[in-house]
Amino acid sequence: MIESVSCDALKQLMGKGGSYALLDIREAGEYTSGHIPGTTLLPRRDIEFRIRDLVPVRNISVITVGDSGERAKLAATTIGLFGYQNVYVLQGGFPAWMEAGHPTATGVNVPSKEFGEKIHIECAVPEIDPGELHARTARGENVFVMDARTPEEYQHFCIPGGVNVPGGDLILWAGELEKDPAATIVINCAGRTRSIIGTQTLRRLGLSNVLALKNGTMGWLLAGLELEQHPGRDGPKPSAQSRTEAEALAARIATEENIPLISALELRDLLGQRGRRTLYPIDVRSSEEYASGHIPGFLWIPGGQAIQRADDYIAVRNGTVVLTCDATARATMAAYWYRRMGFKDVRVLKGGIRAWKDSGLELEKGRPVKPVLGLEQARKTVKVISAQEAAQRLAEQSDTLILDVATSLEYKAGHLPGAYWISRGWLEEKVPALFPNRKQPIHVTCPNGAQSTLAGATLVGLGYQNISVLQDGVTSWQREGRFLETGLTKALSEPNDAVISASMTGDKSAMLRYLDWEIALGRKYGKS
């Protein structure tokens, strides 16, 4: 039996700052429209895939937050089945929290974005307007534009001539950039946060000739300027000397900021406490570096994203965060920012991956395939069929209902002809009401078969008697050259499971709203 907690009791718990995880299990669009500050977004469809990383210790108190319906209770039940011992549901969900007059927030990654605005004001981070940057580059002035976004974002578009240096790697460039004090260094991202943090990173390391591009690529477009589309070039690499100098800078920062450095053997002992201690081991290197060899159990979260999206990865704020990179520099800079964001127990592996190897400890290569909780049990309850068999069945049984439980974006990109889309978190509340005949054949799909297998098991649990799941998902259907329908053709639940950045949509009115929202986060710290 899942117990509930009142809004007032939850507010008191949050005020004490103990060990707990507050998980909002609604869809991303619902969360963005309004949520409880301090919650971690974990849509119900992702519980089996992410709960172990978010809440590593299973006797921690977990509170699920939903709407006024049953999803939060269903999510809490699922979490309890995976061995979590203290799971609760917020009475009345987010609507009750609002009615009680407690604080609310809107948007995504609010803690880091508010933190960025705080740093912008308190550190007086200097900026350059897009128009001025454009004029300077047009005059041929010595300007170096560094794009602090991820390589994936950068490859869509960038400031003309900008080079991609993800925010977590900026410390590696400090020595290189010092060689040309006459140059103006401009740091940009899509909006504001990573530009501000990146600029202040270099300033903290001693550079003075660095500016943040005001409002990033959004500000550039809003100024009527054109972005460079699909730059198709890899980011440059810092010199070996600059990397060496970065290690010296990191050592100074660690001393000045009292950042704990731990040895490889101390880390080994710490990792041995997993399951009993809330531990978040994070590797802040690039994807390629991580795949070439990482410490077993470490999550891959590149440095800039580890800061930008801290609330997405760390659900228990008083847990222990351990950061590593190839040596020490990038991890130390990430730890510096984590400490400033309010995380108390943040440590860095001294010497990084090199020290781990030198201690005779093994590395894991590739991207680890993490087990999906409940998936093996789900496979035992559903009939999994090949694409060929599915095509034959669908041809013979014209009354078969096809349910696609991919994300709405994946569904739009390609789904089986005639398939309905539904987010897996809505199955129990939507499907019985819309399709009450428990004998109707239902075929369930998703991109790779994992979500659809879990969904199929849920439908069996609801009493549906003729459930099949497409083996390896839509990928196998497409691999055989079969036709896929595109577009959001048949949606059974609101397609609010994905929130697309205004920078990607090109909607200038949305960009203005977003930037106004982001700037407003800093007003409590002074005039922005």
C-alpha atoms as one frame of an Amber mdcrd trajectory, in Angstrom:
protein
   0.000   0.000   0.000   1.512   3.316  -1.116   1.206   6.038   1.509   0.544
   9.680   0.716   2.056  12.868   2.060   0.301  16.219   2.360   1.558  19.385
   0.695   2.312  20.975   4.063   4.258  17.895   5.214   6.251  17.921   1.983
   7.086  21.609   2.400   8.368  20.893   5.910  10.464  17.990   4.622  11.990
  20.175   1.925  12.837  22.811   4.524  14.849  20.313   6.564  17.130  19.461
   3.658  17.444  15.758   4.377  17.913  12.802   2.056  14.926  12.458  -0.255
  14.055  12.434  -3.947  11.118  14.484  -5.197  10.159  13.142  -8.625   7.650
  14.789 -10.953   6.338  11.933 -13.092   4.242  14.001 -15.509   5.200  14.714
 -19.106   7.880  17.290 -19.882   5.348  19.791 -21.230   3.251  19.562 -18.076
   6.358  20.015 -15.943   7.520  23.026 -17.935   4.140  24.715 -17.486   4.479
  24.503 -13.707   6.189  22.393 -11.073   7.431  22.352  -7.501  10.878  23.947
  -7.197  13.496  21.330  -6.418  11.762  18.462  -8.202  13.489  16.232 -10.722
  11.535  15.497 -13.875  11.158  11.743 -14.345   8.268  11.078 -16.742   6.511
   7.871 -15.832   7.578   6.241 -19.113  11.249   6.622 -18.090  11.154   5.179
 -14.571  12.464   1.741 -15.518  15.308   3.328 -17.482  16.519   6.029 -15.060
  15.440   5.432 -11.458  18.589   3.519 -10.460  20.883   6.364 -11.501  18.662
   9.076 -10.040  18.066   7.370  -6.697  20.967   4.973  -6.104  19.994   4.006
  -2.532  16.677   2.217  -2.168  15.835   3.221   1.392  15.815   6.925   0.547
  12.392   8.568   0.770  10.918   8.991  -2.716   7.891  11.244  -3.295   6.097
  11.159  -6.642   4.254  14.223  -7.912   1.611  14.077 -10.627  -1.671  15.742
 -11.462  -4.901  14.989  -9.613  -5.231  11.613 -11.386  -3.717   8.195 -10.827
  -0.379   8.472 -12.601   1.641   9.413  -9.503   0.204   6.477  -7.563   0.918
   4.093 -10.433   4.459   5.464 -10.685   4.986   5.035  -6.949   3.784   1.444
  -7.194   6.280   0.741  -9.989   9.131   2.275  -7.988   8.136   0.207  -4.962
   8.229  -2.977  -7.033  11.895  -2.256  -7.798  12.821  -2.462  -4.131  12.455
   1.137  -3.000  11.227   0.940   0.552   9.924   4.439   1.345   7.796   5.619
  -1.550   5.056   8.219  -1.149   2.575  10.109  -3.312   1.887  13.819  -2.941
  -1.791  14.183  -2.053  -3.599  16.010  -4.853  -0.414  16.358  -6.869   0.835
  19.621  -8.278  -2.696  21.149  -8.458  -3.046  20.758  -4.672   0.395  22.284
  -4.149  -0.650  25.345  -6.150  -3.963  25.632  -4.320  -2.093  25.587  -1.016
  -0.200  28.674  -2.161   3.242  27.074  -2.039   6.031  28.272  -4.384   6.010
  27.080  -7.994   8.335  27.345 -10.964   8.001  27.160 -14.746  10.450  26.077
 -17.423  13.175  23.428 -17.560  16.472  23.173 -15.666  15.378  26.124 -13.557
  18.034  25.732 -10.807  20.961  26.033 -13.221  19.364  28.796 -15.275  18.577
  30.821 -12.174  22.109  30.169 -10.983  23.454  31.479 -14.283  21.496  34.709
 -13.890  22.749  35.005 -10.315  26.359  34.668 -11.499  25.674  37.169 -14.283
  24.639  39.782 -11.734  26.908  39.027  -8.786  30.059  38.663 -10.904  29.118
  41.433 -13.360  29.816  39.118 -16.282  30.567  41.350 -19.298  28.530  40.929
 -22.479  28.653  41.948 -26.109  25.556  42.680 -28.192  25.110  40.615 -31.360
  25.143  43.747 -33.487  28.460  44.879 -32.049  29.995  41.433 -32.520  28.816
  41.385 -36.131  30.299  44.837 -36.734  33.637  43.889 -35.191  33.976  40.724
 -37.261  32.933  42.628 -40.400  35.766  45.087 -39.742  38.184  42.177 -39.452
  38.967  42.768 -35.795  40.738  40.108 -33.753  37.677  38.260 -32.388  37.540
  34.578 -31.461  34.013  33.147 -31.055  33.810  29.978 -28.966  30.524  28.069
 -29.017  30.022  26.406 -25.612  27.145  24.131 -26.697  27.358  20.412 -27.330
  28.828  19.232 -30.664  25.351  17.986 -31.642  23.800  21.424 -31.138  26.696
  23.152 -32.858  26.352  21.037 -35.995  22.851  22.448 -36.599  23.996  26.068
 -36.704  26.443  28.500 -35.131  27.537  32.115 -35.081  29.384  32.576 -38.429
  32.977  31.492 -37.987  32.413  30.237 -34.439  34.315  27.188 -33.239  32.869
  24.529 -30.971  34.476  24.264 -27.529  31.930  22.682 -25.153  31.745  24.616
 -21.895  33.371  21.908 -19.828  36.504  22.047 -22.028  37.144  25.792 -21.740
  39.717  25.355 -18.971  41.875  23.417 -21.438  42.059  26.546 -23.583  42.994
  29.104 -20.924  46.739  28.853 -21.544  46.272  29.004 -25.313  44.037  32.066
 -25.098  46.476  33.931 -22.851  48.972  34.017 -25.723  46.952  36.669 -27.551
  45.784  39.244 -24.989  44.779  41.604 -27.808  42.094  39.201 -29.011  38.490
  39.501 -27.878  37.107  36.122 -26.847  33.344  35.721 -27.160  31.531  32.789
 -25.570  28.092  31.861 -26.873  25.408  29.235 -26.365  21.796  29.055 -27.533
  20.546  31.461 -24.885  22.269  32.733 -21.781  23.336  30.222 -19.133  26.260
  28.436 -20.767  27.529  31.735 -22.240  27.556  33.302 -18.774  29.117  30.314
 -17.016  31.682  29.824 -19.786  32.715  33.467 -19.720  33.010  33.509 -15.949
  35.005  30.268 -16.076  37.707  31.934 -18.150  37.585  35.067 -16.011  38.011
  32.952 -12.872  41.081  31.440 -14.520  42.601  34.875 -15.009  41.526  36.000
 -18.494  40.101  39.501 -18.800  39.503  39.797 -22.563  36.417  37.542 -22.616
  32.757  38.466 -23.170  29.476  36.567 -23.228  27.375  36.958 -26.372  24.191
  38.521 -25.070  21.335  36.031 -25.509  23.434  33.690 -27.643  22.237  32.409
 -30.997  18.696  33.508 -30.129  19.899  37.076 -29.652  21.790  36.847 -32.947
  18.625  35.869 -34.824  16.508  38.441 -33.003  19.000  41.104 -34.123  18.174
  40.170 -37.722  21.481  38.390 -38.338  21.950  35.048 -40.060  23.477  31.967
 -38.499  25.924  29.678 -40.257  24.028  26.477 -41.036  25.550  23.018 -40.587
  29.166  24.156 -40.124  30.428  20.598 -40.632  33.741  21.143 -38.859  35.033
  19.582 -35.693  36.058  21.710 -32.772  39.765  22.567 -32.562  42.035  20.883
 -30.028  44.045  22.771 -27.397  47.795  22.353 -27.477  49.616  19.976 -25.160
  51.164  22.977 -23.408  47.740  24.523 -22.813  46.515  21.234 -21.354  49.493
  21.145 -19.022  48.827  24.716 -17.946  45.177  23.772 -17.345  46.267  21.200
 -14.785  48.243  23.849 -12.917  45.254  26.194 -12.993  43.013  23.421 -11.701
  45.390  22.708  -8.836  45.240  26.374  -7.856  41.429  26.441  -8.055  41.170
  23.274  -5.960  43.391  24.801  -3.272  41.652  28.184  -3.258  38.161  26.657
  -3.195  38.969  23.722  -0.876  37.775  21.163  -3.422  38.533  17.667  -2.095
  40.773  15.556  -4.338  40.622  11.807  -3.776  42.975   9.060  -4.913  42.052
   6.206  -7.220  42.099   3.769  -4.298  39.858   6.052  -2.236  37.468   6.205
  -5.183  37.532   2.419  -5.490  36.489   2.142  -1.843  33.800   4.792  -2.336
  32.365   2.971  -5.340  32.199  -0.133  -3.205  29.607   1.642  -1.053  27.107
   2.011  -3.895  23.703   0.824  -2.857  24.376   1.967   0.702  25.501   5.517
  -0.078  23.941   8.015  -2.454  26.701   8.444  -4.983  26.730  10.243  -8.333
  29.961   9.368 -10.234  30.204  11.610 -13.314  32.691  11.560 -16.197  32.778
  15.030 -17.795  34.835  14.210 -20.892  33.594  13.983 -24.471  31.552  11.058
 -25.727  34.524   9.721 -27.695  36.845   9.903 -24.694  34.294   8.185 -22.472
  33.776   5.364 -24.976  37.530   4.821 -25.311  37.733   3.869 -21.638  35.902
   4.947 -18.477  35.664   3.891 -14.856  32.910   1.265 -14.467  29.766   2.783
 -13.021  30.528   6.354 -14.038  27.839   8.273 -15.905  28.803  10.183 -19.019
  27.699  13.807 -18.660  29.979  16.295 -20.472  31.034  19.169 -18.228  28.868
  21.936 -19.626  25.763  19.761 -19.543  26.587  18.494 -16.060  26.198  22.079
 -14.885  23.404  23.155 -17.251  21.233  20.146 -16.396  22.296  19.211 -12.870
  18.682  18.742 -11.754  18.171  16.147 -14.498  20.881  13.908 -13.094  21.009
  14.469  -9.339  17.732  13.811  -7.538  19.120  13.589  -3.999  20.902  16.886
  -3.498  22.841  15.910  -0.383  24.394  12.909  -2.095  28.100  12.595  -2.904
  29.145  13.798  -6.365  32.454  12.489  -7.735  33.776  14.017 -10.947  36.524
  12.780 -13.233  38.135  13.509 -16.592  41.359  12.448 -18.302  43.458  14.128
 -15.612  42.079  16.719 -13.180  41.404  20.044 -14.922  37.917  19.627 -16.378
  36.607  17.733 -13.365  37.921  20.414 -11.011  36.222  23.193 -12.949  32.934
  21.285 -12.920  33.348  20.715  -9.181  33.962  24.439  -8.684  30.619  25.229
 -10.274  28.779  22.441  -8.471  30.028  23.799  -5.163  28.866  27.281  -6.098
  25.466  25.857  -7.066  25.068  24.613  -3.494  26.104  20.962  -3.681  27.965
  20.265  -0.453  29.769  16.980  -1.011  31.639  17.247  -4.323  34.929  15.465
  -4.919  37.386  15.099  -7.796  39.462  12.070  -8.729  43.034  13.356  -8.557
  44.779  12.480 -11.794  41.542  11.246 -13.360  41.454   8.290 -15.721  45.248
   8.246 -15.936  45.586   7.803 -12.171  42.954   5.061 -12.192  44.891   3.126
 -14.839  48.233   3.766 -13.129  46.764   2.219  -9.970  46.193  -1.017 -11.861
  42.429  -0.606 -11.967  40.398  -1.601 -15.011  38.489   0.603 -17.414  35.319
  -0.226 -19.304  35.114   0.557 -23.027  32.142   1.588 -25.139  28.820   2.892
 -23.908  27.493   0.587 -21.171  24.166  -1.081 -21.858  22.206  -0.582 -18.675
  19.571  -3.129 -17.737  16.009  -1.817 -17.879  14.246  -2.611 -14.640  11.310
  -4.973 -15.148  12.046  -5.609 -18.824  12.956  -9.284 -18.510   9.834  -9.972
 -16.472   7.729  -8.070 -19.020   9.108 -10.215 -21.844   7.707 -13.286 -20.122
   4.151 -11.928 -20.246   3.893 -10.749 -23.864   4.181 -12.361 -27.293   7.081
 -10.839 -29.223   6.818 -11.248 -33.005   9.046 -10.391 -35.946   8.341  -7.665
 -38.482   7.422 -10.294 -41.065   4.972 -12.008 -38.707   3.553  -8.653 -37.646
   2.936  -7.642 -41.262   1.140 -10.928 -41.899  -1.003 -10.605 -38.771  -1.956
  -7.024 -39.540  -2.974  -8.059 -43.049  -5.108 -10.937 -41.741  -6.615  -9.150
 -38.718  -7.963  -5.841 -39.921  -9.357  -5.012 -36.480  -5.911  -5.012 -34.856
  -5.224  -1.870 -32.876  -1.633  -0.649 -33.296  -0.305   1.372 -30.370   3.016
   3.182 -30.675   4.543   4.180 -27.314   7.602   5.984 -28.698   8.123   9.638
 -27.929   5.863  11.873 -29.979   8.910  13.071 -31.948   9.916   9.498 -32.777
   6.335   8.686 -33.763   6.200  11.715 -36.065   9.443  10.656 -37.722   8.033
   7.262 -38.669   5.497   4.683 -37.429   3.575   1.686 -38.687   0.690   2.706
 -40.963  -2.468   3.305 -38.969  -0.727   3.256 -35.579  -2.064   5.383 -32.745
   0.387   7.243 -30.546   0.164   7.307 -26.766   2.718   8.106 -24.096   3.234
   4.993 -21.979   2.497   6.974 -18.835  -1.131   7.343 -19.935  -1.931   3.717
 -20.810  -4.003   2.831 -17.748  -6.017   6.036 -17.816  -6.672   6.236 -21.559
  -6.753   2.799 -23.198  -9.541   1.048 -21.197 -11.847   4.017 -21.704 -11.157
   4.264 -25.439 -10.894   0.541 -26.233 -12.960  -1.416 -23.669 -12.999  -4.705
 -25.605 -10.344  -6.793 -23.841 -10.361  -9.376 -26.663  -9.397  -6.910 -29.378
  -5.971  -7.700 -30.895  -3.437  -5.021 -29.945   0.017  -4.724 -31.495   2.481
  -2.498 -29.600   5.515  -0.784 -31.117   8.280   1.665 -30.270  11.695   2.362
 -31.850  13.625  -0.566 -30.314  11.164  -2.800 -28.473  11.885  -1.828 -24.848
   9.104   0.676 -24.174   6.641  -1.426 -26.183   7.439  -4.588 -24.206   6.804
  -2.782 -20.928   3.610  -1.314 -22.383   2.479  -4.730 -23.588   2.925  -6.155
 -20.083   0.837  -3.285 -18.684  -1.963  -4.051 -21.146  -1.861  -7.724 -20.188
  -2.165  -6.624 -16.570  -5.244  -4.613 -17.534  -6.871  -7.787 -18.856  -6.215
  -7.505 -22.581  -5.928 -11.029 -23.960  -4.411 -10.653 -27.416  -1.259  -8.562
 -27.111   1.751  -8.731 -29.405   4.925  -6.652 -29.426   7.102  -5.882 -32.453
  10.531  -7.425 -31.967  13.267  -4.767 -32.059  10.568  -2.186 -32.695  10.050
   0.077 -35.666  13.746  -0.272 -36.451  13.182  -3.861 -37.587  10.150  -2.850
 -39.677  12.191  -0.181 -41.414  15.179  -2.485 -41.831  13.050  -4.785 -43.970
  12.148  -1.865 -46.221   8.530  -1.665 -45.119   6.570   1.554 -45.437   6.438
   3.948 -42.501   3.820   6.624 -42.037   5.036  10.010 -40.810   3.474  12.871
 -38.900   1.429  13.053 -35.733  -1.493  11.324 -37.419  -3.347   9.669 -34.528
  -2.636  10.863 -30.988  -4.496   9.413 -27.999  -2.767  11.644 -25.457  -1.522
  15.200 -25.709   1.901  15.249 -27.416   3.516  17.212 -24.601   6.182  14.649
 -23.780   8.913  16.660 -25.526   9.774  20.323 -25.116  11.633  21.702 -28.128
  14.008  24.593 -27.535  12.951  27.880 -29.084  16.428  28.065 -30.622  15.627
  24.956 -32.666  12.161  25.997 -33.822  13.168  29.379 -35.220  10.058  30.920
 -33.626  11.205  34.436 -32.730   8.225  35.180 -30.497   9.020  31.986 -28.548
  12.646  33.080 -28.297  11.608  36.428 -26.833   9.354  34.733 -24.286  12.103
  32.330 -23.322  14.736  35.033 -22.881  12.334  37.201 -20.867  11.669  34.207
 -18.615  15.361  33.455 -18.192  16.297  37.044 -17.382  13.417  37.281 -14.898
  14.978  34.446 -12.880  17.759  36.802 -11.849  15.655  39.705 -10.676  15.774
  38.570  -7.056  19.553  39.055  -7.158  19.495  42.580  -8.530  18.805  44.456
 -11.709  19.418  42.379 -14.831
